[in-house]
Coordinates of C-alpha atoms in Angstrom, one line a residue:
M1 CA 326.7 -54.9 191.7
K2 CA 323.7 -53.2 192.9
I3 CA 321.0 -55.8 194.5
F4 CA 317.4 -54.8 193.8
L5 CA 314.9 -56.2 196.3
P6 CA 311.1 -57.0 195.2
V7 CA 310.1 -55.7 198.5
S8 CA 307.9 -52.9 199.5
L9 CA 308.2 -50.9 202.7
C10 CA 305.0 -50.2 204.6
L11 CA 304.3 -47.7 207.7
I12 CA 301.1 -46.8 209.3
V13 CA 301.4 -43.1 210.7
K14 CA 299.8 -40.2 212.6
N15 CA 301.4 -36.8 213.6
E16 CA 304.9 -38.4 213.2
E17 CA 306.7 -35.3 211.8
A18 CA 309.3 -35.4 214.6
F19 CA 310.5 -39.0 213.2
L20 CA 309.2 -39.9 210.0
N21 CA 311.8 -38.2 207.8
V22 CA 314.7 -40.2 209.5
A23 CA 312.8 -43.5 209.3
L24 CA 312.2 -43.1 205.5
K25 CA 315.8 -41.6 204.6
S26 CA 317.4 -44.4 206.5
A27 CA 315.2 -47.0 205.0
G28 CA 316.1 -45.6 201.5
A29 CA 320.0 -45.5 202.3
V30 CA 320.1 -48.9 204.0
L31 CA 317.7 -50.8 201.7
G32 CA 317.1 -48.8 198.7
L33 CA 313.4 -49.9 198.1
D34 CA 311.5 -48.2 195.3
D35 CA 308.0 -48.9 196.7
I36 CA 307.2 -47.2 200.0
V37 CA 303.7 -47.1 201.3
V38 CA 302.5 -44.8 204.1
V39 CA 299.2 -45.2 205.5
D40 CA 298.0 -41.9 207.5
T41 CA 295.2 -42.4 210.1
G42 CA 294.5 -38.7 210.6
S43 CA 297.6 -36.5 210.8
T44 CA 297.2 -32.9 211.5
D45 CA 301.0 -32.0 211.2
K46 CA 303.5 -32.3 208.3
T47 CA 303.5 -36.0 208.4
K48 CA 301.9 -36.4 204.8
E49 CA 304.2 -33.7 203.3
I50 CA 307.3 -35.6 204.7
A51 CA 306.1 -38.8 203.1
L52 CA 305.4 -37.3 199.8
N53 CA 308.9 -35.7 199.8
N54 CA 310.6 -39.1 200.5
S55 CA 308.7 -40.7 197.3
A56 CA 306.1 -42.6 199.4
R57 CA 302.6 -43.2 198.2
V58 CA 300.4 -41.9 200.6
Y59 CA 297.1 -43.5 201.6
D60 CA 294.4 -42.2 204.1
F61 CA 292.9 -44.8 206.4
R62 CA 290.0 -43.8 208.7
W63 CA 291.2 -44.9 212.3
C64 CA 289.1 -47.6 214.1
N65 CA 291.2 -48.7 216.9
D66 CA 292.7 -51.8 214.9
F67 CA 296.2 -51.6 214.4
S68 CA 296.0 -55.0 212.2
A69 CA 293.2 -53.6 210.0
A70 CA 295.5 -50.6 209.3
R71 CA 298.5 -52.8 208.5
N72 CA 296.8 -55.1 206.4
F73 CA 295.6 -52.0 204.6
A74 CA 298.8 -50.8 203.9
A75 CA 300.2 -54.3 202.7
S76 CA 297.0 -54.5 200.4
N77 CA 298.4 -51.2 198.5
A78 CA 301.9 -52.5 198.2
Q79 CA 303.3 -53.2 194.5
N80 CA 305.4 -56.3 195.7
D81 CA 304.0 -59.5 197.8
W82 CA 307.1 -59.1 200.1
V83 CA 306.4 -56.5 202.8
F84 CA 308.9 -55.0 205.3
Y85 CA 307.3 -52.9 207.9
I86 CA 308.7 -50.5 210.2
D87 CA 307.3 -47.9 212.6
A88 CA 307.7 -44.1 212.1
D89 CA 309.9 -43.7 215.1
E90 CA 312.4 -46.2 214.2
E91 CA 315.8 -45.9 212.0
L92 CA 317.4 -48.6 210.0
L93 CA 321.3 -49.1 210.7
H94 CA 322.6 -51.7 208.6
A95 CA 321.3 -54.5 206.3
D96 CA 322.9 -57.3 204.1
L97 CA 321.2 -57.4 200.9
A98 CA 322.4 -60.6 199.7
D99 CA 321.3 -62.3 202.7
I100 CA 317.9 -60.8 202.6
K101 CA 317.5 -62.0 198.9
S102 CA 318.4 -65.4 199.8
F103 CA 315.6 -65.3 202.4
L104 CA 313.0 -64.3 199.9
T105 CA 313.4 -67.7 198.3
N106 CA 311.0 -69.1 201.0
T107 CA 307.4 -67.4 200.5
H108 CA 306.3 -69.0 203.9
A109 CA 309.4 -67.6 206.1
L110 CA 309.1 -64.6 208.5
G111 CA 312.0 -62.5 208.7
M112 CA 313.4 -61.5 212.1
I113 CA 315.5 -58.5 212.6
T114 CA 317.3 -57.1 215.4
L115 CA 315.8 -53.9 217.1
T116 CA 317.5 -52.0 219.8
D117 CA 315.6 -49.6 222.2
I118 CA 317.9 -46.4 222.6
T119 CA 316.0 -45.6 226.0
T120 CA 317.2 -49.0 227.5
N121 CA 319.8 -50.1 225.1
R122 CA 317.9 -53.6 225.1
Q123 CA 317.7 -55.7 221.8
S124 CA 314.7 -57.6 220.8
S125 CA 314.3 -60.1 217.8
L126 CA 311.1 -59.0 215.8
A127 CA 309.3 -60.4 212.6
R128 CA 309.4 -57.7 210.2
L129 CA 309.6 -59.2 206.8
Y130 CA 306.9 -61.4 205.4
N131 CA 305.1 -62.4 202.3
R132 CA 301.4 -61.0 202.0
K133 CA 300.1 -64.0 200.2
S134 CA 301.3 -66.2 203.5
Y135 CA 300.7 -64.1 206.4
S136 CA 298.3 -61.0 207.7
F137 CA 298.3 -59.2 211.0
K138 CA 295.7 -60.3 213.6
G139 CA 295.0 -58.1 217.1
R140 CA 293.8 -54.9 217.7
I141 CA 296.8 -53.9 219.7
H142 CA 300.5 -55.0 219.6
E143 CA 299.3 -57.0 216.3
Q144 CA 301.2 -60.1 215.3
L145 CA 301.9 -61.9 212.2
R146 CA 299.7 -65.0 211.7
A147 CA 299.7 -67.4 208.7
I148 CA 296.6 -67.2 206.4
D149 CA 296.6 -70.7 206.2
E150 CA 296.0 -71.6 209.8
C151 CA 297.4 -75.2 209.0
A152 CA 300.6 -74.1 207.5
D153 CA 303.9 -74.2 209.7
I154 CA 305.3 -70.6 210.7
V155 CA 308.8 -70.6 209.5
T156 CA 311.1 -68.0 211.1
G157 CA 314.7 -66.8 210.2
N158 CA 317.1 -64.2 211.2
I159 CA 318.0 -61.8 208.5
K160 CA 320.8 -59.3 209.0
I161 CA 319.0 -56.0 209.5
S162 CA 319.7 -54.0 212.5
M163 CA 317.3 -51.1 213.6
Q164 CA 316.9 -48.7 216.5
H165 CA 313.8 -47.5 218.2
H166 CA 313.3 -44.0 219.0
G167 CA 309.9 -43.5 220.1
Y168 CA 309.8 -43.8 224.0
I169 CA 312.5 -41.2 224.7
P170 CA 311.1 -39.6 227.9
E171 CA 311.9 -36.0 226.5
Y172 CA 309.4 -36.8 223.3
N173 CA 306.1 -35.3 224.6
K174 CA 303.8 -38.0 222.8
V175 CA 305.2 -40.8 225.1
S176 CA 302.7 -40.6 227.8
A177 CA 299.6 -40.5 225.2
K178 CA 301.1 -43.4 223.4
L179 CA 301.2 -45.5 226.6
E180 CA 297.9 -44.4 227.7
R181 CA 296.4 -45.1 224.5
N182 CA 298.0 -48.7 224.2
E183 CA 296.7 -49.4 227.9
L184 CA 293.2 -48.6 227.0
L185 CA 293.3 -50.8 223.9
L186 CA 294.8 -53.5 225.8
L187 CA 292.4 -53.5 228.7
E188 CA 289.6 -53.7 226.1
E189 CA 291.2 -56.6 224.8
L190 CA 291.9 -58.2 228.1
K191 CA 288.2 -58.2 228.8
S192 CA 287.3 -61.0 226.4
Q193 CA 290.8 -62.4 226.7
P194 CA 291.7 -62.1 230.5
E195 CA 294.3 -65.1 230.3
N196 CA 295.9 -64.2 227.0
P197 CA 299.5 -64.4 228.0
Y198 CA 300.8 -62.1 225.0
L199 CA 298.3 -59.3 226.0
L200 CA 299.3 -59.7 229.7
Y201 CA 303.0 -59.4 228.7
Q202 CA 302.2 -56.2 226.5
M203 CA 300.3 -54.8 229.5
G204 CA 303.2 -55.1 231.5
K205 CA 305.5 -53.5 229.0
C206 CA 303.1 -50.5 229.1
Y207 CA 304.2 -50.2 232.6
F208 CA 307.7 -51.0 232.2
C209 CA 308.3 -48.5 229.4
N210 CA 310.2 -45.7 231.0
E211 CA 309.7 -47.1 234.3
R212 CA 306.1 -45.8 234.2
D213 CA 305.1 -48.3 237.1
L214 CA 307.4 -51.3 237.8
S215 CA 305.3 -52.7 240.4
K216 CA 302.4 -53.1 238.1
A217 CA 304.9 -54.2 235.3
C218 CA 305.9 -57.1 237.6
E219 CA 302.1 -57.8 238.3
Y220 CA 301.4 -58.3 234.7
F221 CA 304.5 -60.1 233.8
E222 CA 303.9 -62.6 236.5
K223 CA 300.5 -63.1 235.3
A224 CA 301.7 -63.7 231.8
I225 CA 303.9 -66.6 233.0
K226 CA 301.4 -68.1 235.2
A227 CA 298.7 -68.0 231.9
G228 CA 301.1 -70.3 230.1
A229 CA 303.6 -68.1 228.2
D230 CA 305.4 -70.5 225.6
V231 CA 309.1 -70.5 225.7
N232 CA 309.1 -71.5 222.2
V233 CA 307.3 -68.3 221.4
N234 CA 309.5 -65.3 220.4
Y235 CA 308.1 -62.7 222.6
T236 CA 308.5 -64.7 225.8
Y237 CA 312.4 -64.2 226.0
D238 CA 311.5 -60.3 225.9
L239 CA 309.0 -61.1 228.7
I240 CA 311.4 -62.6 231.0
E241 CA 314.1 -60.3 230.4
C242 CA 311.8 -57.2 231.2
Y243 CA 310.3 -59.0 234.3
G244 CA 313.9 -59.8 235.4
Y245 CA 315.1 -56.2 235.2
A246 CA 311.8 -54.9 236.8
L247 CA 312.3 -57.3 239.7
I248 CA 315.7 -56.0 240.4
N249 CA 314.8 -52.4 239.8
T250 CA 311.9 -53.1 242.7
E251 CA 314.5 -54.7 245.0
Q252 CA 312.9 -58.1 244.6
Y253 CA 316.1 -59.9 244.2
D254 CA 315.0 -63.4 245.6
K255 CA 312.4 -63.5 243.3
A256 CA 314.5 -62.4 240.4
L257 CA 316.9 -65.3 241.3
N258 CA 314.1 -67.9 241.3
L259 CA 313.1 -66.3 238.0
R260 CA 316.5 -66.7 236.5
D261 CA 316.9 -70.3 237.7
E262 CA 313.1 -71.3 236.4
F263 CA 314.2 -70.1 232.9
A264 CA 318.1 -70.8 232.5
A265 CA 317.7 -74.1 230.8
Y266 CA 315.8 -72.3 227.9
Y267 CA 317.9 -69.2 227.6
I268 CA 321.4 -69.7 228.8
N269 CA 322.8 -69.7 225.3
N270 CA 321.3 -66.1 225.0
V271 CA 324.0 -63.6 225.9
Q272 CA 321.3 -61.0 226.9
F273 CA 320.0 -63.7 229.4
R274 CA 323.6 -64.3 230.7
F275 CA 324.1 -60.8 231.3
L276 CA 320.7 -60.6 233.2
S277 CA 321.8 -63.4 235.1
A278 CA 325.0 -61.7 236.0
H279 CA 322.9 -58.6 237.5
I280 CA 320.7 -60.9 239.4
Y281 CA 323.6 -62.7 240.9
Q282 CA 325.4 -59.3 241.7
N283 CA 322.2 -57.9 243.5
N284 CA 322.0 -61.4 245.3
G285 CA 325.5 -61.0 246.6
M286 CA 326.8 -64.0 244.7
F287 CA 329.8 -62.1 243.1
Q288 CA 331.6 -65.3 241.7
E289 CA 328.5 -66.5 239.8
A290 CA 328.1 -62.9 238.7
V291 CA 331.8 -62.3 237.3
E292 CA 331.6 -65.7 235.6
C293 CA 328.3 -64.6 233.9
Y294 CA 329.9 -61.2 232.9
E295 CA 333.0 -63.0 231.6
S296 CA 330.9 -65.3 229.4
C297 CA 329.4 -62.3 227.7
I298 CA 332.7 -60.7 226.8
G299 CA 333.6 -61.3 223.0
A300 CA 330.3 -63.1 222.4
D301 CA 329.8 -63.3 218.6
V302 CA 326.8 -61.4 218.3
F303 CA 325.4 -58.0 217.0
D304 CA 325.9 -55.8 220.1
S305 CA 325.1 -52.0 219.9
N306 CA 324.9 -51.6 224.0
G307 CA 328.2 -52.9 225.1
I308 CA 327.2 -56.2 227.0
T309 CA 329.8 -58.0 225.0
S310 CA 332.5 -55.5 226.0
F311 CA 332.6 -52.4 228.2
L312 CA 329.4 -53.0 230.3
S313 CA 330.6 -56.4 231.4
Y314 CA 334.2 -55.2 232.1
Y315 CA 332.6 -52.3 234.2
N316 CA 330.3 -54.4 236.2
I317 CA 333.3 -56.7 236.9
G318 CA 335.2 -53.7 238.0
V319 CA 332.2 -52.7 240.3
I320 CA 332.4 -56.3 242.0
L321 CA 336.2 -56.2 242.5
E322 CA 336.1 -52.7 244.0
C323 CA 333.2 -54.0 246.4
V324 CA 335.4 -57.0 247.6
G325 CA 338.6 -54.7 248.0
M326 CA 340.6 -55.7 244.8
I327 CA 341.2 -52.2 243.9
E328 CA 344.1 -52.7 241.5
D329 CA 342.1 -55.5 239.4
A330 CA 338.9 -53.1 239.4
I331 CA 341.2 -50.3 238.0
A332 CA 342.4 -52.7 235.2
M333 CA 338.9 -53.4 234.6
Y334 CA 337.4 -49.8 234.3
A335 CA 340.5 -49.0 232.1
T336 CA 339.5 -51.4 229.3
C337 CA 336.3 -49.8 229.1
G338 CA 337.3 -47.3 226.7
D339 CA 335.3 -43.9 226.8
Y340 CA 332.5 -45.3 229.1
E341 CA 331.7 -42.5 231.2
P342 CA 330.8 -44.3 234.5
A343 CA 334.2 -46.1 234.3
L344 CA 336.0 -42.9 233.8
D345 CA 334.2 -41.4 236.5
R346 CA 335.3 -44.4 238.7
L347 CA 338.9 -44.1 237.6
K348 CA 338.8 -40.5 238.7
D349 CA 337.3 -41.2 242.0
L350 CA 339.9 -44.0 242.7
E351 CA 342.7 -41.4 241.7
R352 CA 341.4 -38.8 243.8
N353 CA 341.4 -41.2 246.8
D354 CA 345.1 -42.1 246.2
F355 CA 344.4 -45.7 245.3
Y356 CA 346.7 -45.5 242.6
N357 CA 349.4 -44.9 245.1
A358 CA 348.6 -47.4 247.5

């Protein structure tokens, strides 16, 4: 039996002809919503035409350097109180409609979805489903949902929706412009809130994206932690994970290990944190600890589109075994990685060097 959801899909867009059709068609196929609101902030390409061809209601909004104002305007034009928002460069992959329908019984709840960035294979849990009578957006850049009644408790819950983000693909020629725009808006916000950990985190993300400037990313991530980033707030895990990988990629291995130890008590049950921990141990030459962490990721019962619960962990264990001279065991690990190309390459190299016949 078809499940109909009293939910409106809302987007704000500008010159998104490269992505918008995929976003809207995937939302239609996965969620089947009959109310789509697209707010255009000044497109000069075929964005509006694409939206109209996907049965969206299109509204113009004069851009005022305020993402919250645009998102709240979109929600105000929705036909339903429940709003699901996505960006034009995102694609819906899967949704459990019965699970979502059950979630809608609590109008004070924020629905958390799983988003995978295809440039890094990193996953994030983000609030995307909300009731406009209970929540609205605040913040000029990297806007966040805040309770309209400031005394009300914010209730979050995971909903079975998985999505992927395309927009920071290096080959996409608008990436640099997006990041530069975000940087300028964040710098403006930081003038009045220089110790705001969320803004400092987002500033770090501007430099972390596509490894734009990892040293600056580390600087801002560290500032965010020192400013009092709260481990009970959703974005803080992403801050720690990004900072950890930035430290590894700038060869600050000791600092990465200290970061891991400082936050392990809070995140050790998170399989992504265990995978990061394994990387940190591996780069510090702590091979036994690294293997144990990789093994703890294998088979974990979580949504995993990037392989950390299977071939990526097997592959890294293989690398460690090869480093310590356990070649036959390394080969066995690589062989479990399926068609993962780096593992296949290692198997070919080992075969060329006659390790199979040793």
